[in-house]
Amino acid sequence: MVDYDTRLAAQRESITTINSDGSFDIESRQTTGVSEYIHTESGTWKCTGKEYIFYTNIINGVESENTVMYEIIELTESYQKSSTINEDCESVITDCPATYEFMRIQ
């Protein structure tokens, strides 16, 4: 995923790996033109119908408890568009609610 985060004024590229065993890994690189920041997350996920939840238990190598719920807006075999739901936008430093587009790469 490549997007531009308007609140951080940074371009962000993410690789999200969602595994069939219920685990996930995310690596994001944010570049402002002056510096680069690498952010990693891992945890577990579950999906029920058009909603899925990421339970993040490690952020940048440190134990964490973070839960984010998403709604699937569009889904094909190679593309997914989702938006965060039930998120406290006052406590987040990025775009909120956030809409993500994923392309499948194999």
Tab-separated table of N, CA and C in Angstrom:
chain	number	residue	atom	x	y	z
A	1	MET	N	0.846	-1.166	0.000
A	1	MET	CA	0.000	0.000	0.000
A	1	MET	C	0.892	1.230	0.000
A	2	VAL	N	0.619	2.175	-0.823
A	2	VAL	CA	1.326	3.456	-0.818
A	2	VAL	C	0.267	4.534	-0.689
A	3	ASP	N	0.428	5.413	0.307
A	3	ASP	CA	-0.514	6.505	0.454
A	3	ASP	C	0.211	7.718	1.001
A	4	TYR	N	-0.516	8.817	1.096
A	4	TYR	CA	0.048	10.040	1.656
A	4	TYR	C	-0.745	10.372	2.905
A	5	ASP	N	-0.061	10.421	4.044
A	5	ASP	CA	-0.696	10.698	5.320
A	5	ASP	C	-0.731	12.210	5.517
A	6	THR	N	-1.911	12.807	5.437
A	6	THR	CA	-2.006	14.263	5.474
A	6	THR	C	-1.659	14.840	6.838
A	7	ARG	N	-1.948	14.141	7.919
A	7	ARG	CA	-1.652	14.681	9.246
A	7	ARG	C	-0.172	14.544	9.599
A	8	LEU	N	0.512	13.548	9.048
A	8	LEU	CA	1.947	13.402	9.303
A	8	LEU	C	2.780	14.053	8.207
A	9	ALA	N	2.139	14.501	7.122
A	9	ALA	CA	2.834	15.073	5.962
A	9	ALA	C	3.930	14.129	5.486
A	10	ALA	N	3.559	12.878	5.283
A	10	ALA	CA	4.539	11.866	4.899
A	10	ALA	C	3.913	10.889	3.924
A	11	GLN	N	4.736	10.372	3.018
A	11	GLN	CA	4.302	9.285	2.155
A	11	GLN	C	4.573	7.993	2.913
A	12	ARG	N	3.616	7.071	2.853
A	12	ARG	CA	3.744	5.831	3.609
A	12	ARG	C	3.566	4.641	2.669
A	13	GLU	N	4.461	3.696	2.749
A	13	GLU	CA	4.377	2.450	2.000
A	13	GLU	C	4.336	1.311	3.009
A	14	SER	N	3.334	0.451	2.886
A	14	SER	CA	3.177	-0.641	3.845
A	14	SER	C	3.090	-1.976	3.138
A	15	ILE	N	3.681	-2.976	3.773
A	15	ILE	CA	3.516	-4.363	3.341
A	15	ILE	C	2.805	-5.075	4.473
A	16	THR	N	1.598	-5.538	4.196
A	16	THR	CA	0.793	-6.241	5.191
A	16	THR	C	0.672	-7.692	4.767
A	17	THR	N	1.073	-8.591	5.655
A	17	THR	CA	0.964	-10.023	5.392
A	17	THR	C	-0.083	-10.591	6.338
A	18	ILE	N	-1.181	-11.087	5.760
A	18	ILE	CA	-2.264	-11.679	6.538
A	18	ILE	C	-2.228	-13.177	6.286
A	19	ASN	N	-1.915	-13.936	7.323
A	19	ASN	CA	-1.720	-15.385	7.199
A	19	ASN	C	-2.987	-16.159	7.533
A	20	SER	N	-3.153	-17.319	6.917
A	20	SER	CA	-4.340	-18.145	7.128
A	20	SER	C	-4.413	-18.720	8.539
A	21	ASP	N	-3.299	-18.706	9.287
A	21	ASP	CA	-3.326	-19.210	10.674
A	21	ASP	C	-3.852	-18.165	11.660
A	22	GLY	N	-4.286	-16.991	11.157
A	22	GLY	CA	-4.840	-15.958	12.019
A	22	GLY	C	-3.817	-14.938	12.504
A	23	SER	N	-2.595	-14.994	11.988
A	23	SER	CA	-1.567	-14.014	12.380
A	23	SER	C	-1.384	-12.985	11.261
A	24	PHE	N	-0.792	-11.837	11.611
A	24	PHE	CA	-0.473	-10.836	10.604
A	24	PHE	C	0.821	-10.122	10.971
A	25	ASP	N	1.457	-9.534	9.964
A	25	ASP	CA	2.654	-8.709	10.127
A	25	ASP	C	2.504	-7.501	9.211
A	26	ILE	N	2.896	-6.332	9.717
A	26	ILE	CA	2.861	-5.101	8.928
A	26	ILE	C	4.216	-4.415	9.053
A	27	GLU	N	4.752	-3.977	7.920
A	27	GLU	CA	5.939	-3.126	7.928
A	27	GLU	C	5.611	-1.884	7.109
A	28	SER	N	5.685	-0.723	7.748
A	28	SER	CA	5.406	0.550	7.085
A	28	SER	C	6.658	1.405	7.081
A	29	ARG	N	6.868	2.091	5.967
A	29	ARG	CA	7.968	3.053	5.858
A	29	ARG	C	7.344	4.397	5.519
A	30	GLN	N	7.596	5.384	6.366
A	30	GLN	CA	7.089	6.729	6.140
A	30	GLN	C	8.261	7.633	5.806
A	31	THR	N	8.117	8.388	4.722
A	31	THR	CA	9.185	9.260	4.272
A	31	THR	C	8.653	10.675	4.148
A	32	THR	N	9.344	11.624	4.754
A	32	THR	CA	8.944	13.031	4.670
A	32	THR	C	9.769	13.785	3.656
A	33	GLY	N	10.753	13.137	3.045
A	33	GLY	CA	11.676	13.814	2.138
A	33	GLY	C	12.962	14.167	2.853
A	34	VAL	N	12.889	14.258	4.177
A	34	VAL	CA	14.059	14.567	5.005
A	34	VAL	C	14.493	13.336	5.797
A	35	SER	N	13.511	12.570	6.274
A	35	SER	CA	13.830	11.402	7.094
A	35	SER	C	12.898	10.244	6.757
A	36	GLU	N	13.279	9.061	7.203
A	36	GLU	CA	12.460	7.862	7.000
A	36	GLU	C	12.218	7.210	8.347
A	37	TYR	N	10.993	6.745	8.559
A	37	TYR	CA	10.606	6.092	9.801
A	37	TYR	C	10.046	4.724	9.447
A	38	ILE	N	10.540	3.669	10.094
A	38	ILE	CA	10.046	2.309	9.862
A	38	ILE	C	9.216	1.895	11.069
A	39	HIS	N	8.021	1.425	10.799
A	39	HIS	CA	7.065	1.023	11.836
A	39	HIS	C	6.666	-0.425	11.572
A	40	THR	N	6.710	-1.275	12.605
A	40	THR	CA	6.314	-2.676	12.440
A	40	THR	C	5.238	-3.036	13.466
A	41	GLU	N	4.363	-3.937	13.058
A	41	GLU	CA	3.314	-4.450	13.944
A	41	GLU	C	3.113	-5.929	13.655
A	42	SER	N	2.716	-6.676	14.676
A	42	SER	CA	2.304	-8.068	14.468
A	42	SER	C	1.255	-8.423	15.507
A	43	GLY	N	0.473	-9.436	15.162
A	43	GLY	CA	-0.587	-9.860	16.070
A	43	GLY	C	-1.471	-10.896	15.408
A	44	THR	N	-2.740	-10.888	15.782
A	44	THR	CA	-3.700	-11.839	15.237
A	44	THR	C	-4.889	-11.071	14.661
A	45	TRP	N	-5.667	-11.777	13.839
A	45	TRP	CA	-6.823	-11.163	13.209
A	45	TRP	C	-7.968	-12.151	13.152
A	46	LYS	N	-9.180	-11.620	13.002
A	46	LYS	CA	-10.344	-12.462	12.721
A	46	LYS	C	-11.303	-11.673	11.855
A	47	CYS	N	-12.082	-12.393	11.076
A	47	CYS	CA	-13.015	-11.778	10.140
A	47	CYS	C	-14.399	-12.381	10.336
A	48	THR	N	-15.403	-11.503	10.401
A	48	THR	CA	-16.789	-11.952	10.485
A	48	THR	C	-17.600	-11.148	9.477
A	49	GLY	N	-17.931	-11.784	8.379
A	49	GLY	CA	-18.701	-11.093	7.345
A	49	GLY	C	-17.911	-9.971	6.707
A	50	LYS	N	-18.428	-8.729	6.803
A	50	LYS	CA	-17.768	-7.577	6.182
A	50	LYS	C	-16.873	-6.823	7.160
A	51	GLU	N	-16.682	-7.339	8.358
A	51	GLU	CA	-15.830	-6.684	9.348
A	51	GLU	C	-14.685	-7.600	9.739
A	52	TYR	N	-13.524	-6.994	9.968
A	52	TYR	CA	-12.414	-7.763	10.510
A	52	TYR	C	-11.686	-6.929	11.545
A	53	ILE	N	-11.024	-7.623	12.445
A	53	ILE	CA	-10.357	-6.989	13.576
A	53	ILE	C	-8.901	-7.413	13.599
A	54	PHE	N	-8.013	-6.437	13.779
A	54	PHE	CA	-6.595	-6.703	14.016
A	54	PHE	C	-6.330	-6.502	15.502
A	55	TYR	N	-5.833	-7.548	16.158
A	55	TYR	CA	-5.403	-7.475	17.548
A	55	TYR	C	-3.880	-7.387	17.529
A	56	THR	N	-3.350	-6.197	17.684
A	56	THR	CA	-1.903	-6.004	17.620
A	56	THR	C	-1.303	-6.250	18.991
A	57	ASN	N	-0.287	-7.150	19.061
A	57	ASN	CA	0.343	-7.404	20.352
A	57	ASN	C	1.821	-7.012	20.387
A	58	ILE	N	2.398	-6.645	19.241
A	58	ILE	CA	3.767	-6.139	19.217
A	58	ILE	C	3.829	-4.973	18.236
A	59	ILE	N	4.304	-3.821	18.718
A	59	ILE	CA	4.517	-2.639	17.874
A	59	ILE	C	5.967	-2.220	18.030
A	60	ASN	N	6.694	-2.221	16.920
A	60	ASN	CA	8.118	-1.849	16.920
A	60	ASN	C	8.914	-2.635	17.962
A	61	GLY	N	8.614	-3.933	18.081
A	61	GLY	CA	9.358	-4.813	18.979
A	61	GLY	C	8.945	-4.748	20.436
A	62	VAL	N	7.955	-3.933	20.772
A	62	VAL	CA	7.516	-3.762	22.156
A	62	VAL	C	6.100	-4.332	22.306
A	63	GLU	N	5.865	-5.070	23.391
A	63	GLU	CA	4.535	-5.617	23.637
A	63	GLU	C	3.510	-4.496	23.718
A	64	SER	N	2.340	-4.750	23.156
A	64	SER	CA	1.296	-3.743	23.085
A	64	SER	C	-0.060	-4.412	23.064
A	65	GLU	N	-1.084	-3.684	23.434
A	65	GLU	CA	-2.457	-4.152	23.285
A	65	GLU	C	-3.211	-3.096	22.504
A	66	ASN	N	-3.446	-3.369	21.229
A	66	ASN	CA	-4.136	-2.419	20.369
A	66	ASN	C	-5.101	-3.197	19.477
A	67	THR	N	-6.330	-2.751	19.429
A	67	THR	CA	-7.349	-3.402	18.612
A	67	THR	C	-7.942	-2.382	17.653
A	68	VAL	N	-7.963	-2.731	16.355
A	68	VAL	CA	-8.576	-1.855	15.357
A	68	VAL	C	-9.565	-2.684	14.535
A	69	MET	N	-10.766	-2.157	14.400
A	69	MET	CA	-11.808	-2.832	13.629
A	69	MET	C	-11.949	-2.144	12.279
A	70	TYR	N	-12.132	-2.943	11.232
A	70	TYR	CA	-12.257	-2.447	9.861
A	70	TYR	C	-13.538	-2.965	9.232
A	71	GLU	N	-14.081	-2.185	8.304
A	71	GLU	CA	-15.201	-2.618	7.486
A	71	GLU	C	-14.708	-2.768	6.058
A	72	ILE	N	-15.019	-3.893	5.436
A	72	ILE	CA	-14.638	-4.123	4.042
A	72	ILE	C	-15.622	-3.384	3.151
A	73	ILE	N	-15.102	-2.463	2.357
A	73	ILE	CA	-15.923	-1.669	1.442
A	73	ILE	C	-16.020	-2.345	0.083
A	74	GLU	N	-14.896	-2.893	-0.385
A	74	GLU	CA	-14.843	-3.577	-1.678
A	74	GLU	C	-13.843	-4.710	-1.574
A	75	LEU	N	-14.171	-5.852	-2.176
A	75	LEU	CA	-13.289	-7.013	-2.089
A	75	LEU	C	-13.365	-7.833	-3.372
A	76	THR	N	-12.195	-8.064	-3.975
A	76	THR	CA	-12.079	-8.981	-5.102
A	76	THR	C	-10.939	-9.940	-4.780
A	77	GLU	N	-10.617	-10.806	-5.704
A	77	GLU	CA	-9.530	-11.765	-5.478
A	77	GLU	C	-8.178	-11.068	-5.308
A	78	SER	N	-7.999	-9.902	-5.927
A	78	SER	CA	-6.692	-9.241	-5.880
A	78	SER	C	-6.715	-7.841	-5.261
A	79	TYR	N	-7.879	-7.382	-4.778
A	79	TYR	CA	-7.996	-6.011	-4.286
A	79	TYR	C	-8.933	-5.957	-3.084
A	80	GLN	N	-8.583	-5.099	-2.120
A	80	GLN	CA	-9.448	-4.888	-0.966
A	80	GLN	C	-9.411	-3.412	-0.574
A	81	LYS	N	-10.580	-2.846	-0.332
A	81	LYS	CA	-10.679	-1.484	0.192
A	81	LYS	C	-11.430	-1.576	1.513
A	82	SER	N	-10.810	-1.045	2.584
A	82	SER	CA	-11.386	-1.122	3.920
A	82	SER	C	-11.279	0.225	4.615
A	83	SER	N	-12.135	0.423	5.618
A	83	SER	CA	-12.116	1.649	6.401
A	83	SER	C	-12.196	1.296	7.878
A	84	THR	N	-11.503	2.072	8.705
A	84	THR	CA	-11.577	1.838	10.147
A	84	THR	C	-12.963	2.227	10.641
A	85	ILE	N	-13.431	1.499	11.655
A	85	ILE	CA	-14.710	1.822	12.300
A	85	ILE	C	-14.503	1.769	13.813
A	86	ASN	N	-15.349	2.463	14.528
A	86	ASN	CA	-15.289	2.509	15.996
A	86	ASN	C	-13.925	2.935	16.507
A	87	GLU	N	-13.266	3.843	15.799
A	87	GLU	CA	-11.949	4.283	16.215
A	87	GLU	C	-12.070	5.646	16.900
A	88	ASP	N	-11.341	5.821	17.997
A	88	ASP	CA	-11.307	7.091	18.711
A	88	ASP	C	-10.333	8.014	17.987
A	89	CYS	N	-10.844	8.840	17.090
A	89	CYS	CA	-9.986	9.668	16.239
A	89	CYS	C	-9.215	10.724	17.023
A	90	GLU	N	-9.639	11.063	18.216
A	90	GLU	CA	-8.915	12.041	19.028
A	90	GLU	C	-7.570	11.497	19.507
A	91	SER	N	-7.445	10.172	19.592
A	91	SER	CA	-6.216	9.580	20.141
A	91	SER	C	-5.244	9.107	19.071
A	92	VAL	N	-5.578	9.311	17.781
A	92	VAL	CA	-4.720	8.823	16.705
A	92	VAL	C	-3.981	9.991	16.056
A	93	ILE	N	-2.720	9.745	15.635
A	93	ILE	CA	-1.954	10.833	15.038
A	93	ILE	C	-1.927	10.760	13.512
A	94	THR	N	-2.680	9.844	12.933
A	94	THR	CA	-2.741	9.743	11.474
A	94	THR	C	-4.159	10.059	11.005
A	95	ASP	N	-4.405	9.922	9.702
A	95	ASP	CA	-5.738	10.184	9.169
A	95	ASP	C	-6.769	9.304	9.861
A	96	CYS	N	-7.919	9.868	10.211
A	96	CYS	CA	-8.929	9.117	10.934
A	96	CYS	C	-10.308	9.674	10.598
A	97	PRO	N	-11.304	8.857	10.296
A	97	PRO	CA	-11.119	7.424	10.061
A	97	PRO	C	-10.274	7.205	8.815
A	98	ALA	N	-9.585	6.106	8.781
A	98	ALA	CA	-8.650	5.828	7.693
A	98	ALA	C	-9.259	4.840	6.711
A	99	THR	N	-9.033	5.077	5.428
A	99	THR	CA	-9.442	4.149	4.376
A	99	THR	C	-8.182	3.600	3.731
A	100	TYR	N	-8.119	2.283	3.591
A	100	TYR	CA	-6.938	1.612	3.043
A	100	TYR	C	-7.310	0.835	1.794
A	101	GLU	N	-6.400	0.807	0.844
A	101	GLU	CA	-6.554	-0.014	-0.351
A	101	GLU	C	-5.374	-0.974	-0.406
A	102	PHE	N	-5.678	-2.265	-0.558
A	102	PHE	CA	-4.660	-3.300	-0.607
A	102	PHE	C	-4.695	-3.992	-1.958
A	103	MET	N	-3.522	-4.263	-2.502
A	103	MET	CA	-3.400	-5.051	-3.713
A	103	MET	C	-2.654	-6.325	-3.376
A	104	ARG	N	-3.121	-7.437	-3.873
A	104	ARG	CA	-2.481	-8.712	-3.600
A	104	ARG	C	-1.242	-8.864	-4.476
A	105	ILE	N	-0.124	-9.194	-3.842
A	105	ILE	CA	1.135	-9.420	-4.555
A	105	ILE	C	1.622	-10.805	-4.179
A	106	GLN	N	1.952	-11.603	-5.188
A	106	GLN	CA	2.410	-12.964	-4.886
A	106	GLN	C	3.733	-13.235	-5.526
